[in-house]
mmCIF file of C-alpha atoms in Angstrom:
data_model
loop_
_atom_site.group_PDB
_atom_site.id
_atom_site.type_symbol
_atom_site.label_atom_id
_atom_site.label_comp_id
_atom_site.label_asym_id
_atom_site.label_seq_id
_atom_site.Cartn_x
_atom_site.Cartn_y
_atom_site.Cartn_z
ATOM 1 C CA UNK T 8 46.262 71.659 -7.289
ATOM 2 C CA UNK T 9 49.375 71.871 -9.463
ATOM 3 C CA UNK T 10 51.985 69.186 -8.972
ATOM 4 C CA UNK T 11 54.639 71.904 -8.624
ATOM 5 C CA UNK T 12 53.711 75.028 -6.687
ATOM 6 C CA UNK T 13 55.803 78.154 -6.279
ATOM 7 C CA UNK T 14 55.493 81.045 -3.885
ATOM 8 C CA UNK T 15 55.296 83.923 -4.021
ATOM 9 C CA UNK T 16 53.955 84.513 -7.529
ATOM 10 C CA UNK T 17 55.265 88.074 -7.534
ATOM 11 C CA UNK T 18 58.010 89.609 -5.467
ATOM 12 C CA UNK T 19 59.338 93.163 -5.322
ATOM 13 C CA UNK T 20 62.553 93.819 -3.430
ATOM 14 C CA UNK T 21 64.975 96.673 -2.846
ATOM 15 C CA UNK T 22 68.493 96.319 -4.107
ATOM 16 C CA UNK T 23 70.632 94.524 -1.558
ATOM 17 C CA UNK T 24 67.822 92.513 0.032
ATOM 18 C CA UNK T 25 67.991 88.779 0.634
ATOM 19 C CA UNK T 26 65.377 86.987 -1.455
ATOM 20 C CA UNK T 27 63.799 83.567 -1.036
ATOM 21 C CA UNK T 28 61.581 81.809 -3.562
ATOM 22 C CA UNK T 29 59.902 78.571 -2.531
ATOM 23 C CA UNK T 30 58.903 75.502 -4.504
ATOM 24 C CA UNK T 31 56.796 72.579 -3.251
ATOM 25 C CA UNK T 32 56.023 69.493 -5.266
ATOM 26 C CA UNK T 33 53.667 66.586 -4.786
ATOM 27 C CA UNK T 34 55.207 64.035 -7.166
ATOM 28 C CA UNK T 35 58.150 61.763 -6.562
ATOM 29 C CA UNK T 36 61.085 63.329 -8.334
ATOM 30 C CA UNK T 37 64.559 62.364 -9.422
ATOM 31 C CA UNK T 38 65.803 65.944 -9.715
ATOM 32 C CA UNK T 39 64.622 69.535 -9.601
ATOM 33 C CA UNK T 40 65.685 72.452 -11.775
ATOM 34 C CA UNK T 41 65.693 76.145 -11.066
ATOM 35 C CA UNK T 42 65.397 78.214 -14.233
ATOM 36 C CA UNK T 43 65.615 81.926 -14.911
ATOM 37 C CA UNK T 44 63.584 83.520 -17.670
ATOM 38 C CA UNK T 45 64.652 86.994 -18.700
ATOM 39 C CA UNK T 46 62.238 89.716 -19.824
ATOM 40 C CA UNK T 47 63.282 88.999 -23.416
ATOM 41 C CA UNK T 48 62.068 85.416 -22.978
ATOM 42 C CA UNK T 49 65.305 83.392 -22.936
ATOM 43 C CA UNK T 50 65.573 80.615 -20.348
ATOM 44 C CA UNK T 51 68.724 79.777 -18.440
ATOM 45 C CA UNK T 52 69.172 76.741 -16.236
ATOM 46 C CA UNK T 53 70.539 77.939 -12.885
ATOM 47 C CA UNK T 54 70.685 74.734 -10.872
ATOM 48 C CA UNK T 55 69.859 71.083 -11.097
ATOM 49 C CA UNK T 56 69.439 69.490 -7.646
ATOM 50 C CA UNK T 57 68.737 66.010 -6.425
ATOM 51 C CA UNK T 58 69.772 66.543 -2.802
ATOM 52 C CA UNK T 59 71.315 69.055 -0.413
ATOM 53 C CA UNK T 60 72.462 72.472 -1.456
ATOM 54 C CA UNK T 61 74.237 74.167 -4.342
ATOM 55 C CA UNK T 62 75.774 77.630 -4.575
ATOM 56 C CA UNK T 63 76.759 79.713 -7.569
ATOM 57 C CA UNK T 64 77.826 83.274 -6.924
ATOM 58 C CA UNK T 65 75.006 85.027 -5.091
ATOM 59 C CA UNK T 66 72.542 82.238 -5.780
ATOM 60 C CA UNK T 67 71.907 79.329 -3.426
ATOM 61 C CA UNK T 68 69.487 76.459 -4.022
ATOM 62 C CA UNK T 69 68.442 73.908 -1.441
ATOM 63 C CA UNK T 70 66.212 70.883 -1.555
ATOM 64 C CA UNK T 71 64.601 68.764 1.164
ATOM 65 C CA UNK T 72 63.503 65.495 -0.423
ATOM 66 C CA UNK T 73 61.547 64.310 2.641
ATOM 67 C CA UNK T 74 59.525 67.512 2.804
ATOM 68 C CA UNK T 75 59.269 67.802 -1.001
ATOM 69 C CA UNK T 76 60.413 71.380 -0.884
ATOM 70 C CA UNK T 77 63.109 73.468 -2.522
ATOM 71 C CA UNK T 78 64.189 77.069 -2.090
ATOM 72 C CA UNK T 79 66.128 79.492 -4.234
ATOM 73 C CA UNK T 80 67.924 82.268 -2.364
ATOM 74 C CA UNK T 81 69.493 85.390 -3.821
ATOM 75 C CA UNK T 82 71.880 87.275 -1.595
ATOM 76 C CA UNK T 83 72.625 90.987 -2.087
ATOM 77 C CA UNK T 84 69.982 91.268 -4.797
ATOM 78 C CA UNK T 85 70.571 93.554 -7.762
ATOM 79 C CA UNK T 86 68.235 95.023 -10.405
ATOM 80 C CA UNK T 87 69.796 92.702 -12.986
ATOM 81 C CA UNK T 88 68.328 89.780 -10.986
ATOM 82 C CA UNK T 89 64.865 90.927 -12.125
ATOM 83 C CA UNK T 90 63.396 87.992 -14.023
ATOM 84 C CA UNK T 91 60.930 85.146 -13.704
ATOM 85 C CA UNK T 92 62.281 82.210 -11.692
ATOM 86 C CA UNK T 93 60.816 78.817 -12.427
ATOM 87 C CA UNK T 94 61.220 75.520 -10.637
ATOM 88 C CA UNK T 95 60.721 72.352 -12.626
ATOM 89 C CA UNK T 96 60.690 68.732 -11.493
ATOM 90 C CA UNK T 97 61.730 65.580 -13.260
ATOM 91 C CA UNK T 98 58.958 63.067 -12.512
ATOM 92 C CA UNK T 99 60.438 59.948 -10.904
ATOM 93 C CA UNK T 100 58.288 57.595 -12.900
ATOM 94 C CA UNK T 101 58.908 59.078 -16.296
ATOM 95 C CA UNK T 102 61.992 58.156 -18.218
ATOM 96 C CA UNK T 103 61.131 60.592 -20.937
ATOM 97 C CA UNK T 104 61.439 64.353 -21.011
ATOM 98 C CA UNK T 105 58.414 65.371 -19.016
ATOM 99 C CA UNK T 106 59.557 68.187 -16.791
ATOM 100 C CA UNK T 107 56.718 69.503 -14.635
ATOM 101 C CA UNK T 108 56.960 73.265 -14.241
ATOM 102 C CA UNK T 109 55.840 75.637 -11.532
ATOM 103 C CA UNK T 110 53.989 78.781 -12.541
ATOM 104 C CA UNK T 111 57.021 80.949 -11.944
ATOM 105 C CA UNK T 112 57.866 83.775 -9.567
ATOM 106 C CA UNK T 113 58.230 87.209 -11.102
ATOM 107 C CA UNK T 114 60.967 89.081 -9.258
ATOM 108 C CA UNK T 115 61.517 92.805 -9.555
ATOM 109 C CA UNK T 116 64.506 94.328 -7.773
ATOM 110 C CA UNK T 117 64.346 98.118 -7.445
ATOM 111 C CA UNK T 118 67.507 100.234 -7.235
ATOM 112 C CA UNK J 1 80.357 76.088 -28.849
ATOM 113 C CA UNK J 2 77.093 77.702 -29.923
ATOM 114 C CA UNK J 3 74.130 77.247 -27.651
ATOM 115 C CA UNK J 4 70.741 75.870 -28.601
ATOM 116 C CA UNK J 5 69.582 77.769 -31.678
ATOM 117 C CA UNK J 6 65.937 78.302 -32.450
ATOM 118 C CA UNK J 7 64.529 80.012 -35.500
ATOM 119 C CA UNK J 8 62.689 81.970 -36.380
ATOM 120 C CA UNK J 9 62.633 84.148 -33.292
ATOM 121 C CA UNK J 10 59.200 85.458 -34.222
ATOM 122 C CA UNK J 11 56.707 83.837 -36.583
ATOM 123 C CA UNK J 12 53.417 85.308 -37.714
ATOM 124 C CA UNK J 13 50.853 83.076 -39.390
ATOM 125 C CA UNK J 14 47.250 83.467 -40.432
ATOM 126 C CA UNK J 15 44.674 80.956 -39.316
ATOM 127 C CA UNK J 16 44.859 77.805 -41.420
ATOM 128 C CA UNK J 17 48.506 78.207 -42.404
ATOM 129 C CA UNK J 18 51.340 75.926 -41.356
ATOM 130 C CA UNK J 19 54.027 76.867 -38.863
ATOM 131 C CA UNK J 20 57.470 75.261 -38.822
ATOM 132 C CA UNK J 21 59.717 75.888 -35.848
ATOM 133 C CA UNK J 22 63.341 74.811 -35.918
ATOM 134 C CA UNK J 23 65.707 73.859 -33.151
ATOM 135 C CA UNK J 24 69.391 73.060 -33.507
ATOM 136 C CA UNK J 25 70.687 71.476 -30.301
ATOM 137 C CA UNK J 26 74.066 72.186 -28.817
ATOM 138 C CA UNK J 27 76.951 70.372 -30.464
ATOM 139 C CA UNK J 28 77.184 66.837 -29.141
ATOM 140 C CA UNK J 29 73.616 66.820 -27.797
ATOM 141 C CA UNK J 30 71.355 64.137 -29.222
ATOM 142 C CA UNK J 31 68.302 64.714 -27.017
ATOM 143 C CA UNK J 32 65.804 67.463 -27.779
ATOM 144 C CA UNK J 33 62.762 68.581 -25.807
ATOM 145 C CA UNK J 34 60.014 70.961 -26.895
ATOM 146 C CA UNK J 35 58.000 73.053 -24.449
ATOM 147 C CA UNK J 36 55.163 75.509 -24.949
ATOM 148 C CA UNK J 37 54.401 78.599 -22.897
ATOM 149 C CA UNK J 38 50.901 79.916 -23.470
ATOM 150 C CA UNK J 39 50.188 83.556 -22.569
ATOM 151 C CA UNK J 40 49.887 84.018 -18.815
ATOM 152 C CA UNK J 41 50.597 80.310 -18.257
ATOM 153 C CA UNK J 42 53.589 78.259 -17.240
ATOM 154 C CA UNK J 43 55.739 76.090 -19.444
ATOM 155 C CA UNK J 44 54.325 72.733 -20.494
ATOM 156 C CA UNK J 45 56.175 69.743 -21.893
ATOM 157 C CA UNK J 46 55.268 68.772 -25.443
ATOM 158 C CA UNK J 47 57.645 66.158 -26.837
ATOM 159 C CA UNK J 48 61.008 64.502 -26.282
ATOM 160 C CA UNK J 49 63.050 63.270 -29.224
ATOM 161 C CA UNK J 50 66.335 61.592 -29.904
ATOM 162 C CA UNK J 51 67.884 61.405 -33.338
ATOM 163 C CA UNK J 52 65.278 59.817 -35.650
ATOM 164 C CA UNK J 53 63.085 58.740 -32.714
ATOM 165 C CA UNK J 54 60.185 60.185 -30.776
ATOM 166 C CA UNK J 55 60.625 59.024 -27.185
ATOM 167 C CA UNK J 56 57.739 60.738 -25.408
ATOM 168 C CA UNK J 57 55.012 62.757 -27.114
ATOM 169 C CA UNK J 58 52.551 62.675 -24.253
ATOM 170 C CA UNK J 59 52.352 66.479 -24.154
ATOM 171 C CA UNK J 60 51.582 66.969 -27.839
ATOM 172 C CA UNK J 61 48.049 67.802 -28.947
ATOM 173 C CA UNK J 62 46.640 64.820 -30.792
ATOM 174 C CA UNK J 63 45.912 66.693 -34.000
ATOM 175 C CA UNK J 64 47.807 69.169 -36.170
ATOM 176 C CA UNK J 65 51.066 68.950 -34.211
ATOM 177 C CA UNK J 66 54.050 66.829 -35.176
ATOM 178 C CA UNK J 67 57.753 66.786 -34.397
ATOM 179 C CA UNK J 68 60.822 65.213 -35.881
ATOM 180 C CA UNK J 69 64.545 65.109 -35.253
ATOM 181 C CA UNK J 70 66.210 63.712 -38.374
ATOM 182 C CA UNK J 71 69.647 62.178 -38.564
ATOM 183 C CA UNK J 72 70.905 65.353 -40.210
ATOM 184 C CA UNK J 73 69.613 68.835 -39.542
ATOM 185 C CA UNK J 74 67.568 70.519 -36.866
ATOM 186 C CA UNK J 75 64.567 69.271 -34.967
ATOM 187 C CA UNK J 76 61.312 70.571 -36.438
ATOM 188 C CA UNK J 77 58.056 71.245 -34.629
ATOM 189 C CA UNK J 78 55.289 71.486 -37.198
ATOM 190 C CA UNK J 79 51.848 72.889 -36.589
ATOM 191 C CA UNK J 80 49.336 72.452 -39.374
ATOM 192 C CA UNK J 81 46.252 74.617 -39.867
ATOM 193 C CA UNK J 82 47.170 76.952 -37.034
ATOM 194 C CA UNK J 83 44.465 78.482 -34.859
ATOM 195 C CA UNK J 84 44.604 81.518 -32.581
ATOM 196 C CA UNK J 85 44.989 79.252 -29.549
ATOM 197 C CA UNK J 86 48.348 78.083 -30.904
ATOM 198 C CA UNK J 87 49.798 81.556 -30.255
ATOM 199 C CA UNK J 88 52.510 80.971 -27.680
ATOM 200 C CA UNK J 89 56.227 80.879 -27.080
ATOM 201 C CA UNK J 90 57.777 77.572 -28.081
ATOM 202 C CA UNK J 91 61.054 76.615 -26.448
ATOM 203 C CA UNK J 92 63.357 73.770 -27.165
ATOM 204 C CA UNK J 93 66.064 72.410 -24.912
ATOM 205 C CA UNK J 94 68.796 69.874 -25.441
ATOM 206 C CA UNK J 95 70.920 67.568 -23.332
ATOM 207 C CA UNK J 96 73.792 65.219 -24.106
ATOM 208 C CA UNK J 97 72.417 62.139 -22.384
ATOM 209 C CA UNK J 98 69.153 60.443 -21.525
ATOM 210 C CA UNK J 99 69.004 60.869 -17.797
ATOM 211 C CA UNK J 100 66.342 62.564 -15.808
ATOM 212 C CA UNK J 101 68.913 64.453 -13.791
ATOM 213 C CA UNK J 102 70.722 65.923 -16.760
ATOM 214 C CA UNK J 103 71.079 69.686 -17.001
ATOM 215 C CA UNK J 104 69.118 71.209 -19.850
ATOM 216 C CA UNK J 105 70.204 73.969 -22.188
ATOM 217 C CA UNK J 106 67.406 76.105 -23.588
ATOM 218 C CA UNK J 107 67.025 78.023 -26.803
ATOM 219 C CA UNK J 108 65.708 81.582 -26.913
ATOM 220 C CA UNK J 109 62.310 80.435 -28.086
ATOM 221 C CA UNK J 110 60.055 81.107 -31.058
ATOM 222 C CA UNK J 111 57.136 83.430 -30.460
ATOM 223 C CA UNK J 112 54.276 82.273 -32.694
ATOM 224 C CA UNK J 113 51.483 84.735 -33.337
ATOM 225 C CA UNK J 114 48.401 83.559 -35.196
ATOM 226 C CA UNK J 115 46.291 86.312 -36.725
#
């Protein structure tokens, strides 16, 4: 079992739908990242969370430390949101750079 | 303020050749991380460097791979005697400080293809 698991692996939505991507982790973490990887390959950091909830535009990220679970929500989805979304955890016991990545969720938003 | 710059964007090598991948971190960032994304797989940590120091290389293959981040110039990921299994996208990221909760800024990646 991977230390960071995402679901679903693939997601197709209609424009305007509310989207949720889930991330569960089994390691103790100090922070969790949500990343977006565009079809061209570039990676953008969307959020870095250690507790609670963050919002940026139509994107909302939440984390529940006790349940070891995080969610990424997209409201009013748009075709330009089509990308791979990746959660990645900073291992609590590692002071180096070892982010542990989920496998990614490939999102396709249809017009 | 330019972002993290990686070059080349695409690199083609024949088996047995050397591959050199470069990463220039964002201005003011002294921490560089290299990650590899194999085809159909997720990203995996390779190495974490500060200027002139390797801090964590626990994700690097034991042979043929090396990394450096000199006092001047970009960070270099070097792969000697490449094999087909080295074909992957290699990403670097940088951050200004050494904290596990620091936001990372990623480069666009180098796609290495080994023929």
